[in-house]
XYZ file of C-alpha atoms in Angstrom:
614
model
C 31.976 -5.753 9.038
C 34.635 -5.441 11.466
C 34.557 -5.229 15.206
C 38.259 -4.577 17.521
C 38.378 -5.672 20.740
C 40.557 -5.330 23.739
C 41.968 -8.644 26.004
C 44.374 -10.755 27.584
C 45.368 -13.532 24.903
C 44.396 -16.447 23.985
C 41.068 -15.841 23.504
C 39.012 -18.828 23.996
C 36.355 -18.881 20.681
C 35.024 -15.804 18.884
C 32.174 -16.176 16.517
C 29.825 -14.361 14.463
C 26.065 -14.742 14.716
C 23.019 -13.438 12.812
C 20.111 -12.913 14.239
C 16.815 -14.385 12.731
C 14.409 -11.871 10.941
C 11.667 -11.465 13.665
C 13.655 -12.760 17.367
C 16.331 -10.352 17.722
C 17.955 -12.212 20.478
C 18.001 -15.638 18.422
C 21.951 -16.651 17.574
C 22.838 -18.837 14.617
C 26.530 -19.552 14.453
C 28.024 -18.459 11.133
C 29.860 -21.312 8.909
C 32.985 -20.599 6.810
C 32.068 -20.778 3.258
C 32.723 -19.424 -0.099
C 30.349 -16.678 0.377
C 30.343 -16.053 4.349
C 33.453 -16.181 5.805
C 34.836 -14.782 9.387
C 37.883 -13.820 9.891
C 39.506 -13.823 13.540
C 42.996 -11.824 14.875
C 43.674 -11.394 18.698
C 42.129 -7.881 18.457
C 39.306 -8.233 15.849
C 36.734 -10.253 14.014
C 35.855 -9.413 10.364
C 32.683 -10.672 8.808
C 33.053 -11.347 4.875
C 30.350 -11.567 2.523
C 31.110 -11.582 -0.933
C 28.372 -10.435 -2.252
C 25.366 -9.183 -0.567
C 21.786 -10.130 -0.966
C 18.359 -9.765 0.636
C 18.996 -12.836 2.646
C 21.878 -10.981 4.302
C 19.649 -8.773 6.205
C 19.241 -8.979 10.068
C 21.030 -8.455 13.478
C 24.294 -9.817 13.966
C 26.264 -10.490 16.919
C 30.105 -11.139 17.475
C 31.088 -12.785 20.824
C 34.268 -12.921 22.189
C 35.423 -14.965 25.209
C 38.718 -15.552 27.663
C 39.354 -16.663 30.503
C 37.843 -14.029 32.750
C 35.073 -12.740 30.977
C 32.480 -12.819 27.893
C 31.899 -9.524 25.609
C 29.103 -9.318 22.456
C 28.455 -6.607 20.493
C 25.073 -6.907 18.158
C 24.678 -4.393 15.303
C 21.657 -4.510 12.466
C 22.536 -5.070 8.574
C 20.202 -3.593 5.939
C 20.066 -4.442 2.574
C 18.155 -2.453 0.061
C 16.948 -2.958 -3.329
C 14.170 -1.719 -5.912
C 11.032 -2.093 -4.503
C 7.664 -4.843 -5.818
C 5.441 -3.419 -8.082
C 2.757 -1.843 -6.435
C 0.074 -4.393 -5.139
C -2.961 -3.372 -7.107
C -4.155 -2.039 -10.244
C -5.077 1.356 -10.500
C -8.969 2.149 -9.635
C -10.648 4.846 -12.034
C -12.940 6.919 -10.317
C -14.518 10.208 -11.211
C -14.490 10.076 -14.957
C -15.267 13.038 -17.003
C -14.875 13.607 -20.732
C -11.272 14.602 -20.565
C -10.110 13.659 -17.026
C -10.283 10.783 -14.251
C -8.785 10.137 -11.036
C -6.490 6.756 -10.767
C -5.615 5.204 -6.999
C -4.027 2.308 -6.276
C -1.596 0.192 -3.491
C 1.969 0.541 -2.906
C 3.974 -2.409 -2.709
C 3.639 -5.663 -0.430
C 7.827 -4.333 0.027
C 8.989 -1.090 -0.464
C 13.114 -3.048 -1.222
C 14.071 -1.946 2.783
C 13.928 2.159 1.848
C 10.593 4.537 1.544
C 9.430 4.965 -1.111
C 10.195 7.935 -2.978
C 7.239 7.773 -5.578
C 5.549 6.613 -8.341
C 5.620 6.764 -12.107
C 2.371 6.369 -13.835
C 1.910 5.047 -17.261
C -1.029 4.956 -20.292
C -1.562 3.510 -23.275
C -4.108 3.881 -25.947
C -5.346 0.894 -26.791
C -7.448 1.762 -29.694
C -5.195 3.840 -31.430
C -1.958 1.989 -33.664
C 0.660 4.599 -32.790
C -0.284 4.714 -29.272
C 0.130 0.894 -28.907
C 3.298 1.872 -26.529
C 2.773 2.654 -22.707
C 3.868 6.427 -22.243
C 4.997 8.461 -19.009
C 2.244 10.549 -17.536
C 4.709 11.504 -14.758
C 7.525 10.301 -12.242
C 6.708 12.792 -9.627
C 3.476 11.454 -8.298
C 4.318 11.101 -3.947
C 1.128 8.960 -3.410
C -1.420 6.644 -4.369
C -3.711 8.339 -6.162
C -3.029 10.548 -9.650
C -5.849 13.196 -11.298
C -5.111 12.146 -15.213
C -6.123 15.442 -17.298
C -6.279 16.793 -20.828
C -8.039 13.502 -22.193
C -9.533 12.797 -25.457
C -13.388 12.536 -25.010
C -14.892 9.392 -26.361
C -10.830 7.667 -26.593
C -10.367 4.612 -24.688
C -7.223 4.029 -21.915
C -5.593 1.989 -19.467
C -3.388 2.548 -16.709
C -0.485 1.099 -15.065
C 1.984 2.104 -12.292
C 5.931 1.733 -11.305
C 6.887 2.580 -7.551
C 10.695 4.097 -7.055
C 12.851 4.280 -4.103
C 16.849 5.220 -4.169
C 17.471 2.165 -5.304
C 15.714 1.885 -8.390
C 11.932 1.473 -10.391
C 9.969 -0.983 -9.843
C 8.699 -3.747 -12.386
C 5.131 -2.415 -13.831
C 2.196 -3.447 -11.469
C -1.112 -4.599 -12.962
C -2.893 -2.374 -15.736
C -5.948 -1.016 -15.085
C -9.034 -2.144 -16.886
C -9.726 -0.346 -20.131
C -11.953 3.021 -19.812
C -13.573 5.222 -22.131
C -13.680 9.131 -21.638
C -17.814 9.845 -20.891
C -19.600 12.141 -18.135
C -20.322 10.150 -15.332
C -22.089 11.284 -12.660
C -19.942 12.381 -10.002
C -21.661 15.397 -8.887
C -24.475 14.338 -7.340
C -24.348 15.544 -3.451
C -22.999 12.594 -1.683
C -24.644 10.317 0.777
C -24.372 6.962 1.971
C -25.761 3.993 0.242
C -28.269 2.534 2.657
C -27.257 -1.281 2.578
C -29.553 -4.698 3.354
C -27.770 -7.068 5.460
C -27.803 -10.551 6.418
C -26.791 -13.161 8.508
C -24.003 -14.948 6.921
C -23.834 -19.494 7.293
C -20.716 -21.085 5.915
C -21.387 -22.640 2.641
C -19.602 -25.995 2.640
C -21.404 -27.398 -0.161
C -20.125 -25.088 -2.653
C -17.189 -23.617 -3.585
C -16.562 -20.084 -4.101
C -15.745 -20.220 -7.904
C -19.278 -21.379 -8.173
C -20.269 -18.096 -7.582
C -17.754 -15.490 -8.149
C -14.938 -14.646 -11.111
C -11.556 -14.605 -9.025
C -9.751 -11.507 -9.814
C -6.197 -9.955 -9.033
C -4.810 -10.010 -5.951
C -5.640 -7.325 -3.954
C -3.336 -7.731 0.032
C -1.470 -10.738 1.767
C -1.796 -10.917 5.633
C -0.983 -13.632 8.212
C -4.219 -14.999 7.890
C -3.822 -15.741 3.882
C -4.655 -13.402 0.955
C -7.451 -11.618 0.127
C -8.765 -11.468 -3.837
C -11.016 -8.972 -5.783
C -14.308 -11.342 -6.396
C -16.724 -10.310 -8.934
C -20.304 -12.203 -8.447
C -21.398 -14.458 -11.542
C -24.802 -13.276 -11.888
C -25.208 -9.920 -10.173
C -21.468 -7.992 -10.815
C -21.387 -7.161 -7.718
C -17.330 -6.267 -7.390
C -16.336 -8.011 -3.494
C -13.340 -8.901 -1.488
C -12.386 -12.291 -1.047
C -10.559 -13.550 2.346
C -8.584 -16.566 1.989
C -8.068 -18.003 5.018
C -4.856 -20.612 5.821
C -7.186 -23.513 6.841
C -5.345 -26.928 7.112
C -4.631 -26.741 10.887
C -7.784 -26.701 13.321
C -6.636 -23.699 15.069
C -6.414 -21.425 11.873
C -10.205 -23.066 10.683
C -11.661 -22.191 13.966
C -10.379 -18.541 13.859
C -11.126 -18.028 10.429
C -14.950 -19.708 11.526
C -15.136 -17.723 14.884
C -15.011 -14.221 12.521
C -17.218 -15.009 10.177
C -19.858 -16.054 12.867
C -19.034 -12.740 14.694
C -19.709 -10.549 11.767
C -22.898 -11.509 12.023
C -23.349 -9.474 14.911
C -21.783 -6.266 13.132
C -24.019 -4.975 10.645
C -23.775 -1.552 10.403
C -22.734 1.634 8.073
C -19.259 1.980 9.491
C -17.998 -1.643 9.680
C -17.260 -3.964 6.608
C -19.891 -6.396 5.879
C -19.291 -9.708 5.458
C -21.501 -11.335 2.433
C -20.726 -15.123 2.222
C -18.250 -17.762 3.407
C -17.237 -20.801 1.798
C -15.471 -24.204 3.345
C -13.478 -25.025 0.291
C -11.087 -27.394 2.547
C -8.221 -27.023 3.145
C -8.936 -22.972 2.670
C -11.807 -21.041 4.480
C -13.009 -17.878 2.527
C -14.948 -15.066 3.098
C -16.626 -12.495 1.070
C -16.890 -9.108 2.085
C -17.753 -5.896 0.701
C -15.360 -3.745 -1.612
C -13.781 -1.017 -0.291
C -11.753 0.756 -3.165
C -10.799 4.250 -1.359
C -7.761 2.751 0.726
C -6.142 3.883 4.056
C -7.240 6.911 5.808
C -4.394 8.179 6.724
C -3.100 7.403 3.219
C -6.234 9.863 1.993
C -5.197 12.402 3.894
C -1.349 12.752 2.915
C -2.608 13.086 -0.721
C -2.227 16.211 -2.234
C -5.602 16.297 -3.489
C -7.629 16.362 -0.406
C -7.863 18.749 2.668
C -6.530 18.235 5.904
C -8.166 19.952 8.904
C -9.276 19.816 12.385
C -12.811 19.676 11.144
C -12.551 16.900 8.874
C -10.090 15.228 11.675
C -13.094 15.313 13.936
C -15.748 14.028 10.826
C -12.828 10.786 10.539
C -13.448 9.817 14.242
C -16.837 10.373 14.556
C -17.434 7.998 12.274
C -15.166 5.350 14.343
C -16.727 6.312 17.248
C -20.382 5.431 15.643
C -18.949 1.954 14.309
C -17.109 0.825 17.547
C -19.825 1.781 19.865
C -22.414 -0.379 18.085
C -19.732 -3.277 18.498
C -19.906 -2.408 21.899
C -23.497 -2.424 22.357
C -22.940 -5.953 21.437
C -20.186 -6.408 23.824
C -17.752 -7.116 21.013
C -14.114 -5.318 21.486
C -11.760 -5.018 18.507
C -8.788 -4.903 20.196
C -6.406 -3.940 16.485
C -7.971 -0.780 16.270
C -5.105 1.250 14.172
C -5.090 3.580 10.955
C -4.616 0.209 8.481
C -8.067 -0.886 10.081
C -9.863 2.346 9.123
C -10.158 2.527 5.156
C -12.747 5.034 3.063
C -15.192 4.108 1.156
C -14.592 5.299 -2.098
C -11.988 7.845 -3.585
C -13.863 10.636 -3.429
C -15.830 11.466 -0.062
C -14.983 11.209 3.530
C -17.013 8.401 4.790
C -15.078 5.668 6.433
C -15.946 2.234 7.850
C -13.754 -0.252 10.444
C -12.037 -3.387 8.670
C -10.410 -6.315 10.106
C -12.001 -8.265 13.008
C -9.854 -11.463 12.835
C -8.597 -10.203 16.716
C -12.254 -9.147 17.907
C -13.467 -11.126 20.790
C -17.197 -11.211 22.292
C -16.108 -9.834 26.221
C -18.062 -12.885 28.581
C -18.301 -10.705 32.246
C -18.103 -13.959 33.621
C -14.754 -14.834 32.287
C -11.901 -12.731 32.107
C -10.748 -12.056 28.460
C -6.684 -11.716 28.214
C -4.585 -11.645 24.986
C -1.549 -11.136 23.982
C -1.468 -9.565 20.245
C -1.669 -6.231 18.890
C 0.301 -3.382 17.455
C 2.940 -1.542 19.910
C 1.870 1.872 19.487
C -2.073 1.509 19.622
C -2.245 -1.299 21.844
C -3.223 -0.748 25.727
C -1.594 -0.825 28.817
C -3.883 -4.083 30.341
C -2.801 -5.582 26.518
C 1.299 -5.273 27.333
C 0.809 -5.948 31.503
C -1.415 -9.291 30.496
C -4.555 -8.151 32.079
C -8.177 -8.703 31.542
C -9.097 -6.204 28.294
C -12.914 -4.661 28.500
C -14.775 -1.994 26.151
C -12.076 0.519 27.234
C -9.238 -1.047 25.980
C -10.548 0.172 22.148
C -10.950 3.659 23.629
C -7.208 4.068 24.560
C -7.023 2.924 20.706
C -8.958 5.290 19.293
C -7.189 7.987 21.632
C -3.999 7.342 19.997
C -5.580 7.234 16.397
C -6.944 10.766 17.260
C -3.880 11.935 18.300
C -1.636 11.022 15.469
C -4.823 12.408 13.088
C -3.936 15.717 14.548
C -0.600 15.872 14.670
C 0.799 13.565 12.589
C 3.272 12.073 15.715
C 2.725 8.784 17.543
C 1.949 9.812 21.273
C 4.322 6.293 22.291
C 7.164 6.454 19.509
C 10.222 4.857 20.980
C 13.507 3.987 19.459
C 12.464 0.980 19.576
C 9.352 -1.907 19.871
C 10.794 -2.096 24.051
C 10.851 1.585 24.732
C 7.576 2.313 23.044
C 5.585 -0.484 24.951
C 7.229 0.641 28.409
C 5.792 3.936 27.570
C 2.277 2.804 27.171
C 2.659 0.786 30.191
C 3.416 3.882 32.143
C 0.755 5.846 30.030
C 3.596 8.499 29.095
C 3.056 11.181 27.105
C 2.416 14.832 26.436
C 1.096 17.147 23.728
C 4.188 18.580 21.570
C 4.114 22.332 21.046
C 5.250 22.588 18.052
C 2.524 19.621 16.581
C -0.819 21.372 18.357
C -0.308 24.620 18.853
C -3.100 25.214 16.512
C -5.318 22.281 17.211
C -8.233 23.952 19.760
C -8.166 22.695 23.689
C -11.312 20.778 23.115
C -9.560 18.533 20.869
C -6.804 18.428 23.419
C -9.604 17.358 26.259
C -11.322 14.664 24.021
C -7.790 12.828 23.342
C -6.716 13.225 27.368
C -10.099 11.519 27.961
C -8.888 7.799 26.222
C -5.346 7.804 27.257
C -6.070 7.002 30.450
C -4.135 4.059 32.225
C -7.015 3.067 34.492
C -9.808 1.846 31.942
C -12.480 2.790 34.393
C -11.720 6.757 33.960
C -11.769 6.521 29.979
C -14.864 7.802 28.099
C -16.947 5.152 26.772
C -18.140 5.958 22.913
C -21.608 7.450 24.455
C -19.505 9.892 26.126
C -16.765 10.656 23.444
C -19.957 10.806 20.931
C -21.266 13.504 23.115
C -18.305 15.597 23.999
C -17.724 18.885 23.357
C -15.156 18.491 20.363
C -17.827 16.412 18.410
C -20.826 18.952 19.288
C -18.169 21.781 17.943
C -18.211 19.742 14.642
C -21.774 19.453 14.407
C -22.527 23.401 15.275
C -19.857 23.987 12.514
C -18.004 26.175 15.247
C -14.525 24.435 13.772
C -12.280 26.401 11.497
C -11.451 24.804 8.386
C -7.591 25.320 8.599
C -5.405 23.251 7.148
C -2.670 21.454 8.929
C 0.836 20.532 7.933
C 0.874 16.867 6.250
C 4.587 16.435 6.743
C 5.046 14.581 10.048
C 2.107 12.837 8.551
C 3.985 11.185 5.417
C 6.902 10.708 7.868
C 4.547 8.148 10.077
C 3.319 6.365 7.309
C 6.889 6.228 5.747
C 8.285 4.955 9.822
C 5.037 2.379 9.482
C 4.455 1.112 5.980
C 6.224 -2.064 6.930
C 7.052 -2.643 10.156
C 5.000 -5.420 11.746
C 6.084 -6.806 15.766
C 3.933 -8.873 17.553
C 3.946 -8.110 21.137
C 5.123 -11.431 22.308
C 8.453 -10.553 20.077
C 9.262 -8.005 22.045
C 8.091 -9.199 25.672
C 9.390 -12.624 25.081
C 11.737 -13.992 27.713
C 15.219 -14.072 25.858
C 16.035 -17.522 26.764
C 12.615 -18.964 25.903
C 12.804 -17.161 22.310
C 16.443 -18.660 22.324
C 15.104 -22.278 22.993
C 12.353 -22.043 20.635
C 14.004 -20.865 17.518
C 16.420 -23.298 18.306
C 13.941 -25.711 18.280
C 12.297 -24.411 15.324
C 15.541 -25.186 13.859
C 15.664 -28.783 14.751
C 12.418 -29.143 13.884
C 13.120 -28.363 9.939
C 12.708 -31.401 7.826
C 11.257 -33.403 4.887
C 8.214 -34.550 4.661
C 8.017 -38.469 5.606
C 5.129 -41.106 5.482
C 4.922 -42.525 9.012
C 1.905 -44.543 8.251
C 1.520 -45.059 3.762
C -1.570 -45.749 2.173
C -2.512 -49.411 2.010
C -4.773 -51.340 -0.752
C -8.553 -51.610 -0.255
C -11.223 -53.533 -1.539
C -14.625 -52.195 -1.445
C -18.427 -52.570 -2.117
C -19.792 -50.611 -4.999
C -22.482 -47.953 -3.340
C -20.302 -47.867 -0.061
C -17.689 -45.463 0.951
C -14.034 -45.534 0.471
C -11.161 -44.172 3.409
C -7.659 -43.852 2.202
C -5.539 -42.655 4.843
C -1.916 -41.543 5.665
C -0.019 -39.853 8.397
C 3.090 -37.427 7.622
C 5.499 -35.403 9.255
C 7.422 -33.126 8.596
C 8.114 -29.202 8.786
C 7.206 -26.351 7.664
C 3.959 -28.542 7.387
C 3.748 -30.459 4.144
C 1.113 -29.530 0.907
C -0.568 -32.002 0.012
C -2.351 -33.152 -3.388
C -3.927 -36.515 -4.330
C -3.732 -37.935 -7.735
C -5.909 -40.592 -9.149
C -3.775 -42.337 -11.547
C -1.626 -39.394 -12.634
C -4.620 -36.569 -12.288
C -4.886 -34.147 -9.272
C -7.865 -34.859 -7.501
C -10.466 -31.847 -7.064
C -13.112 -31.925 -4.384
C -16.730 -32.524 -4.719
C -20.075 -33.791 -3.006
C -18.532 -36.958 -3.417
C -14.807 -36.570 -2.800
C -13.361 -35.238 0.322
C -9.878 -34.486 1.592
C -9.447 -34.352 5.715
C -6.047 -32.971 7.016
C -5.844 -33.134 10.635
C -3.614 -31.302 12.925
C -1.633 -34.030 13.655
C -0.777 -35.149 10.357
C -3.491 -37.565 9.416
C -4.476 -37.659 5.795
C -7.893 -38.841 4.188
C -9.351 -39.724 0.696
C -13.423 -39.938 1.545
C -15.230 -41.248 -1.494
C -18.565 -41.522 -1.179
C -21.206 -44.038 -3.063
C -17.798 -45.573 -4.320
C -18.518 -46.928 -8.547
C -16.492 -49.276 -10.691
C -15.187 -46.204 -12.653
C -13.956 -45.063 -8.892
C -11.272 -48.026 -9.494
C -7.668 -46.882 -9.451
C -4.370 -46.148 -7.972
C -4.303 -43.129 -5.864
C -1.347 -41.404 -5.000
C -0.694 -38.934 -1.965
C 2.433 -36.215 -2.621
C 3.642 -34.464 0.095
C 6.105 -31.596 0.005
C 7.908 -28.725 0.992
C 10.990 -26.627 1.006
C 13.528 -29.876 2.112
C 11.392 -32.555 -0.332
C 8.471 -34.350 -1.573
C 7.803 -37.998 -0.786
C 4.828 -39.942 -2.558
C 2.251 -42.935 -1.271
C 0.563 -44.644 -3.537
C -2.943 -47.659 -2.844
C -4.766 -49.781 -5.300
C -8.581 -48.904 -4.721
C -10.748 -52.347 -5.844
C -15.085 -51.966 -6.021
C -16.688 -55.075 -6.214
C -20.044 -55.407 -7.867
């Protein structure tokens, strides 16, 4: 990478910097070496890498300097490669004697390129010759494949590759075996009425008391959430694991449990259990196996219309305003968050509360979070948020539903959010010059700057573009799906918190810098000392560490991991502490116990003799 530059000599320094992954305006001064080198004339600087990998990728910035002045050119780097297997194993739905419909998830990373598509794969596992997996095709363009011309009473299993210009993928997970027999799929659908209950957090138990863990099914800044399958009923689940060592991320993984208690209804995800299995927090929710809506609707398969558009948001409008009525706001309302219930149908139900917040009238609620194109204006200016701030949400969900184009799309995360903070936008032309002007009226109605003149969900629930649904007034004409796959393709994997792109330069500066000095081993500033104790009392053995990113930890008694239990506790405080509880303490209790400690710079190890007396 070369850059030429104009000046009076000498010039003072010149230096190369790259950019860290989510701070664009963070500079780390690039160090000669045998695989990065820079190399400096009077009128250029050349950046050298020998041989590019994925760690390469980022913004980089050359900065040149003389005696009058200072110049710096930035420019972005991207490396691509094949993309991860897809995420999930296929899902078989709608089974027939000869044919069955397979869905799945794309990739946690798509290599730094869209993906192109997907080759799908079977295998007979009940026949010898057929031992081999086989291509059904390489042409499939999304996540979901109708598999026809099947044997009737053969068994099969299914697995998936994902492709971009790269390269295939590695094989994701295969499906579970099926056999080919009627089903019944043809029943008229409805909605499965559903009991709910108020959810306390189990700490006595863990959730592997209850529940098989399955494959993973989705990783999120949160933790990772697992397909669960309950011990005595079947019952198929998803299980949240919450990050839970630090008291910040245990009381936000605790505040939405306790506020889906407030939520039950059709069109929002239940939540079913929750488990304090310390360090991690978990929650079980319901399974929802028909992915993204917006995914649904770029697959070939299934219609696309205005009538169906309006059916989609409907049912968000039903599911929101009974948050409301509780005075609960969402405030991440976005296509990810809006998922179908099964393959087949069109119901739909809201996922994802870990931002919802219960609005006090007596204290102004302000946050800082979201996603740039769906979040509100009062969200980017740092004012109090209310009811309305979903609306404006749902008002740019809506609008991309109908068009397939984001009403806020910048060239970048800066120019989009100054957009919604002016509340700029129009209708394109071209994008809905078939949709009707009631549709038109009902999106104008949320996108609003001034949250007092949106339309609540009683009003949006009784306008004119809903009633139109319901009198089946709507034509049932499809509409192009192409600026559709486009958004999802811009989307799939672009994530920006807000305070990334509204960050004061110099304060991002300072604290990736310190971020950077902050990067060390783990270290034992207080160790574990010796301890002689009554048999039938209890037993503390405690340690303090430091150390960054923050340590794992595991006990050992003798040389065996310790696992917890009614009787055996592990504490991990925010600010390092460490503690062995053992309760009702026995002679077989006697032993050395060990605390390790590590992380990507070390591991460091503490070791006490525990004594019980008789």
């Amino acid at each position: 990478v070369t850059c030429s530059f104009s000046s009076s000599p000498p010039i003072y320094c010149t230096s190369l910097s790259k950019g860290m992954k989510l701070f664009s305006l963070t500079l780390i001064q690039i160090i000669d070496g045998p695989e990065v080198w820079v190399e400096t004339t009077d009128l250029s600087s050349t950046l050298v890498i020998a041989e590019v990998t994925t760690e390469h990728r980022g913004r980089y910035t050359v900065v040149a300097r003389d005696r009058r002045s200072s110049a710096q050119h930035t420019l972005t780097l991207s490396v691509i490669e094949t993309p991860q297997p897809p995420a999930s194993c296929p899902v078989i739905s709608s089974v027939s004697t000869t044919s069955l419909a397979l869905s799945w998830s794309g990739p946690c990373y798509d290599g730094g390129t869209a993906i192109l598509g997907y080759v799908v794969e079977i295998k007979n596992p009940g026949v010898a010759e057929s031992a081999d997996w086989r291509k059904l095709t390489d042409e499939c363009t999304s996540t979901s494949y109708v598999v026809s011309a099947l044997q009737a009473h053969q068994e099969y299993c299914f697995r998936v590759r994902a492709y971009n210009e790269v390269g295939i993928s590695q094989p994701g997970p295969v499906s579970p075996v099926v056999r080919m027999e009627q089903k019944d799929f043809d029943k008229p659908q409805k909605e499965d009425p559903q009991n709910y209950a108020s959810v306390t957090i189990d700490s006595a138990h863990k959730v592997s008391d209850d529940y098989i863990l399955q494959e993973k099914l989705g990783v999120g800044k949160f933790g990772q959430v697992f397909k669960l399958i309950h011990k005595e009923t079947g019952q198929v689940c998803a299980g949240k694991f919450y990050k839970g060592r630090r008291a910040k991320e245990r009381d936000a993984a605790r505040k939405e449990i306790e506020l889906m208690n407030y939520l039950h209804h059709p069109k929002l995800v239940q939540c079913l259990a929750a488990y304090d299995q310390k360090p991690e927090m978990v929650m079980v929710m319901e399974f929802i196996a028909g992915g993204e809506l917006f995914e649904r609707i770029v697959d070939d398969n299934f219609e696309h219309t205005e009538r169906a558009s309006v059916h989609y948001v409907q049912q968000i409008l039903e599911g929101v305003a009974f948050m409301h009525q509780q005075n609960i706001v969402h405030l991440d309302l976005k296509p990810e968050n809006i998922v179908c219930v099964d393959k087949t149908g069109t119901f739909v139900k809201i996922i994802d509360f870990g931002l919802a917040s219960k609005i006090d009238n007596t204290t102004p609620l302000k946050v800082m979070h979201g996603t740039p194109e769906f979040v509100a204006p009062e969200v980017i200016n740092y004012e109090p948020v209310c009811l309305a701030t979903d609306m404006w949400s749902i008002g740019v969900i809506c609008y991309i539903l109908l068009s397939g184009e984001s009403p806020f799309q910048g060239d970048d995360d800066a120019e989009t959010l100054a957009s919604v903070t002016a509340a700029q936008w129009e209708f394109s032309e071209e994008s809905f010059e078939e949709i009707t002007q009631e549709a038109k009226d009902f999106i104008s109605s949320l996108l609003i700057k001034q949250t007092m003149r949106r339309m609540t969900c009683k009003q949006a629930l009784a306008h004119p573009w809903m009633a139109a649904f319901d009198s089946g007034e709507l034509e049932a004409k499809n509409l192009s799906k192409e600026k559709m796959k486009k958004f999802l393709a811009r989307q799939k994997w672009k994530v920006t918190p807000l305070y990334t792109v509204f960050g004061d330069p110099e304060a991002e500066h300072a604290l990736q810098t310190l971020e950077h000095k902050m990067q060390g081993p783990p270290q034992f500033t207080q160790s574990l000392k010796d301890q002689t104790v009554t048999s039938g009392s209890s037993a503390r053995l405690s340690c303090h560490l430091t150390g960054y990113p923050d340590p794992e930890v595991v006990w050992l008694r003798g040389k065996e991991p310790l696992v917890e239990s009614p009787s055996v506790q592990i504490e991990y405080e925010e600010d390092g502490c460490c503690t062995l509880v053992i309760s009702k303490v026995g002679p077989e209790d006697g032993d050395l116990y060990t605390c390790r400690a590590s992380n990507n710079h070390g591991e460091v190890f503490c070791s006490a003799k525990l004594t019980v007396q008789e």
